[in-house]
CSV table of N, CA and C in Angstrom, one decimal:
chain,number,residue,atom,x,y,z
A,1,UNK,N,-18.3,151.4,4.5
A,1,UNK,CA,-17.9,151.3,5.9
A,1,UNK,C,-18.9,152.0,6.8
A,2,UNK,N,-19.1,151.5,8.0
A,2,UNK,CA,-20.0,152.2,8.9
A,2,UNK,C,-19.3,153.4,9.6
A,3,UNK,N,-20.1,154.2,10.2
A,3,UNK,CA,-19.5,155.4,10.9
A,3,UNK,C,-18.9,154.9,12.2
A,4,UNK,N,-17.8,155.4,12.6
A,4,UNK,CA,-17.2,155.1,13.9
A,4,UNK,C,-17.9,156.0,15.0
A,5,UNK,N,-18.3,155.4,16.0
A,5,UNK,CA,-18.9,156.1,17.1
A,5,UNK,C,-17.9,156.0,18.3
A,6,UNK,N,-17.4,157.2,18.7
A,6,UNK,CA,-16.6,157.2,19.9
A,6,UNK,C,-17.4,157.3,21.2
A,7,UNK,N,-17.0,156.5,22.1
A,7,UNK,CA,-17.7,156.4,23.4
A,7,UNK,C,-16.8,156.8,24.5
A,8,UNK,N,-17.3,157.6,25.4
A,8,UNK,CA,-16.5,158.0,26.6
A,8,UNK,C,-17.2,157.4,27.8
A,9,UNK,N,-16.4,156.6,28.5
A,9,UNK,CA,-16.8,156.0,29.8
A,9,UNK,C,-16.2,156.8,30.9
A,10,UNK,N,-17.1,157.3,31.8
A,10,UNK,CA,-16.6,158.0,33.0
A,10,UNK,C,-17.0,157.2,34.2
A,11,UNK,N,-16.0,156.9,35.0
A,11,UNK,CA,-16.2,156.1,36.2
A,11,UNK,C,-15.5,156.8,37.3
A,12,UNK,N,-16.0,156.5,38.5
A,12,UNK,CA,-15.4,157.0,39.7
A,12,UNK,C,-14.0,156.3,39.9
A,13,UNK,N,-13.0,157.1,40.2
A,13,UNK,CA,-11.7,156.6,40.4
A,13,UNK,C,-11.6,156.1,41.8
A,14,UNK,N,-11.2,154.9,42.0
A,14,UNK,CA,-11.1,154.3,43.3
A,14,UNK,C,-9.7,154.5,43.8
A,15,UNK,N,-9.6,155.5,44.7
A,15,UNK,CA,-8.2,155.9,45.2
A,15,UNK,C,-8.3,155.9,46.7
A,16,UNK,N,-7.2,155.6,47.3
A,16,UNK,CA,-7.0,155.8,48.7
A,16,UNK,C,-6.2,157.0,48.9
A,17,UNK,N,-6.6,157.9,49.7
A,17,UNK,CA,-5.8,159.2,49.9
A,17,UNK,C,-5.7,159.5,51.4
A,18,UNK,N,-4.6,160.2,51.7
A,18,UNK,CA,-4.4,160.6,53.1
A,18,UNK,C,-4.9,162.0,53.3
A,19,UNK,N,-4.9,162.4,54.6
A,19,UNK,CA,-5.3,163.8,54.9
A,19,UNK,C,-4.4,164.8,54.3
A,20,UNK,N,-3.1,164.4,54.2
A,20,UNK,CA,-2.1,165.3,53.6
A,20,UNK,C,-2.4,165.5,52.1
A,21,UNK,N,-2.8,164.4,51.5
A,21,UNK,CA,-3.1,164.5,50.0
A,21,UNK,C,-4.4,165.4,49.9
A,22,UNK,N,-5.3,165.3,50.8
A,22,UNK,CA,-6.5,166.1,50.7
A,22,UNK,C,-6.2,167.5,50.9
A,23,UNK,N,-5.4,167.9,51.9
A,23,UNK,CA,-4.9,169.2,52.1
A,23,UNK,C,-4.2,169.8,50.9
A,24,UNK,N,-3.4,169.0,50.3
A,24,UNK,CA,-2.6,169.5,49.1
A,24,UNK,C,-3.6,169.8,47.9
A,25,UNK,N,-4.6,168.9,47.7
A,25,UNK,CA,-5.6,169.1,46.7
A,25,UNK,C,-6.4,170.3,46.9
A,26,UNK,N,-6.8,170.5,48.2
A,26,UNK,CA,-7.6,171.7,48.5
A,26,UNK,C,-6.7,173.0,48.3
A,27,UNK,N,-5.5,172.9,48.7
A,27,UNK,CA,-4.6,174.1,48.6
A,27,UNK,C,-4.3,174.4,47.1
A,28,UNK,N,-4.0,173.4,46.3
A,28,UNK,CA,-3.6,173.6,44.9
A,28,UNK,C,-4.8,173.9,44.0
A,29,UNK,N,-5.9,173.2,44.2
A,29,UNK,CA,-7.0,173.3,43.3
A,29,UNK,C,-8.3,173.7,43.9
A,30,UNK,N,-8.4,173.9,45.2
A,30,UNK,CA,-9.6,174.3,45.8
A,30,UNK,C,-10.8,173.3,45.8
A,31,UNK,N,-10.4,172.0,45.7
A,31,UNK,CA,-11.5,171.0,45.7
A,31,UNK,C,-10.9,169.8,46.5
A,32,UNK,N,-11.8,168.9,46.9
A,32,UNK,CA,-11.3,167.7,47.6
A,32,UNK,C,-11.3,166.5,46.7
A,33,UNK,N,-10.7,165.5,47.2
A,33,UNK,CA,-10.6,164.2,46.3
A,33,UNK,C,-12.0,163.7,46.0
A,34,UNK,N,-12.9,163.8,46.9
A,34,UNK,CA,-14.3,163.2,46.7
A,34,UNK,C,-14.9,163.9,45.4
A,35,UNK,N,-14.8,165.2,45.4
A,35,UNK,CA,-15.4,165.9,44.2
A,35,UNK,C,-14.5,165.6,43.0
A,36,UNK,N,-13.2,165.5,43.1
A,36,UNK,CA,-12.3,165.1,42.0
A,36,UNK,C,-12.7,163.8,41.4
A,37,UNK,N,-13.0,162.8,42.3
A,37,UNK,CA,-13.3,161.5,41.9
A,37,UNK,C,-14.7,161.4,41.2
A,38,UNK,N,-15.6,162.2,41.7
A,38,UNK,CA,-17.0,162.0,41.2
A,38,UNK,C,-17.3,162.8,39.9
A,39,UNK,N,-16.7,164.0,39.8
A,39,UNK,CA,-17.1,164.9,38.7
A,39,UNK,C,-16.0,164.9,37.6
A,40,UNK,N,-16.4,164.4,36.4
A,40,UNK,CA,-15.5,164.3,35.3
A,40,UNK,C,-15.0,165.7,34.8
A,41,UNK,N,-15.9,166.7,34.8
A,41,UNK,CA,-15.6,168.0,34.3
A,41,UNK,C,-14.5,168.7,35.3
A,42,UNK,N,-14.7,168.5,36.6
A,42,UNK,CA,-13.7,169.0,37.5
A,42,UNK,C,-12.4,168.3,37.4
A,43,UNK,N,-12.4,167.0,37.2
A,43,UNK,CA,-11.2,166.2,37.0
A,43,UNK,C,-10.4,166.7,35.7
A,44,UNK,N,-11.2,167.0,34.7
A,44,UNK,CA,-10.5,167.4,33.4
A,44,UNK,C,-9.9,168.8,33.6
A,45,UNK,N,-10.6,169.7,34.3
A,45,UNK,CA,-10.0,171.0,34.6
A,45,UNK,C,-8.8,170.9,35.4
A,46,UNK,N,-8.8,170.1,36.4
A,46,UNK,CA,-7.6,169.9,37.2
A,46,UNK,C,-6.4,169.4,36.4
A,47,UNK,N,-6.7,168.4,35.6
A,47,UNK,CA,-5.6,167.7,34.8
A,47,UNK,C,-5.1,168.7,33.7
A,48,UNK,N,-6.0,169.5,33.2
A,48,UNK,CA,-5.5,170.5,32.2
A,48,UNK,C,-4.6,171.5,32.8
A,49,UNK,N,-5.0,172.0,34.0
A,49,UNK,CA,-4.2,172.9,34.8
A,49,UNK,C,-2.8,172.3,35.1
A,50,UNK,N,-2.8,171.1,35.5
A,50,UNK,CA,-1.6,170.4,35.9
A,50,UNK,C,-0.7,170.3,34.6
A,51,UNK,N,-1.3,170.0,33.5
A,51,UNK,CA,-0.5,169.9,32.3
A,51,UNK,C,0.1,171.2,31.9
A,52,UNK,N,-0.6,172.3,32.0
A,52,UNK,CA,-0.1,173.6,31.7
A,52,UNK,C,1.0,174.0,32.7
A,53,UNK,N,0.9,173.7,34.0
A,53,UNK,CA,1.9,173.9,34.9
A,53,UNK,C,3.2,173.1,34.6
A,54,UNK,N,3.0,171.9,34.2
A,54,UNK,CA,4.1,171.0,33.8
A,54,UNK,C,4.9,171.6,32.7
A,55,UNK,N,4.2,172.0,31.6
A,55,UNK,CA,4.8,172.5,30.4
A,55,UNK,C,5.5,173.8,30.8
A,56,UNK,N,4.9,174.7,31.6
A,56,UNK,CA,5.6,175.9,32.0
A,56,UNK,C,6.8,175.6,32.8
A,57,UNK,N,6.8,174.6,33.7
A,57,UNK,CA,8.0,174.3,34.4
A,57,UNK,C,9.1,173.8,33.5
A,58,UNK,N,8.8,173.0,32.5
A,58,UNK,CA,9.8,172.5,31.6
A,58,UNK,C,10.4,173.6,30.8
A,59,UNK,N,9.6,174.6,30.4
A,59,UNK,CA,10.2,175.7,29.7
A,59,UNK,C,11.1,176.5,30.6
A,60,UNK,N,10.8,176.7,31.8
A,60,UNK,CA,11.6,177.4,32.8
A,60,UNK,C,13.0,176.7,32.9
A,61,UNK,N,12.9,175.4,33.0
A,61,UNK,CA,14.1,174.5,33.2
A,61,UNK,C,15.0,174.7,31.9
A,62,UNK,N,14.4,174.6,30.8
A,62,UNK,CA,15.1,174.8,29.5
A,62,UNK,C,15.8,176.2,29.4
A,63,UNK,N,15.1,177.2,29.9
A,63,UNK,CA,15.6,178.6,29.9
A,63,UNK,C,16.8,178.6,30.8
A,64,UNK,N,16.7,178.1,31.9
A,64,UNK,CA,17.8,178.1,32.9
A,64,UNK,C,19.0,177.3,32.3
A,65,UNK,N,18.8,176.2,31.8
A,65,UNK,CA,19.8,175.3,31.2
A,65,UNK,C,20.5,176.1,30.1
A,66,UNK,N,19.8,176.8,29.2
A,66,UNK,CA,20.4,177.6,28.2
A,66,UNK,C,21.3,178.7,28.8
A,67,UNK,N,20.9,179.3,29.8
A,67,UNK,CA,21.7,180.4,30.5
A,67,UNK,C,22.9,179.9,31.1
A,68,UNK,N,22.9,178.7,31.7
A,68,UNK,CA,24.0,178.1,32.4
A,68,UNK,C,25.0,177.5,31.4
A,69,UNK,N,24.6,176.9,30.4
A,69,UNK,CA,25.5,176.2,29.4
A,69,UNK,C,25.7,177.1,28.3
């Protein structure tokens, strides 16, 4: 069998965004959508940060649920 070669394709994300979305991105992550769209490494950092925040919020909800019930 031949070796499998993984290939990563990075493309610009075609998104329409509002000034409110731009302000939120700047406030939360310190970058604009244009940079987010163009730079894969920046996009990965943002998405990893979002994932960590999501997991943290889910743990907080579970802790609160345990205390209530």
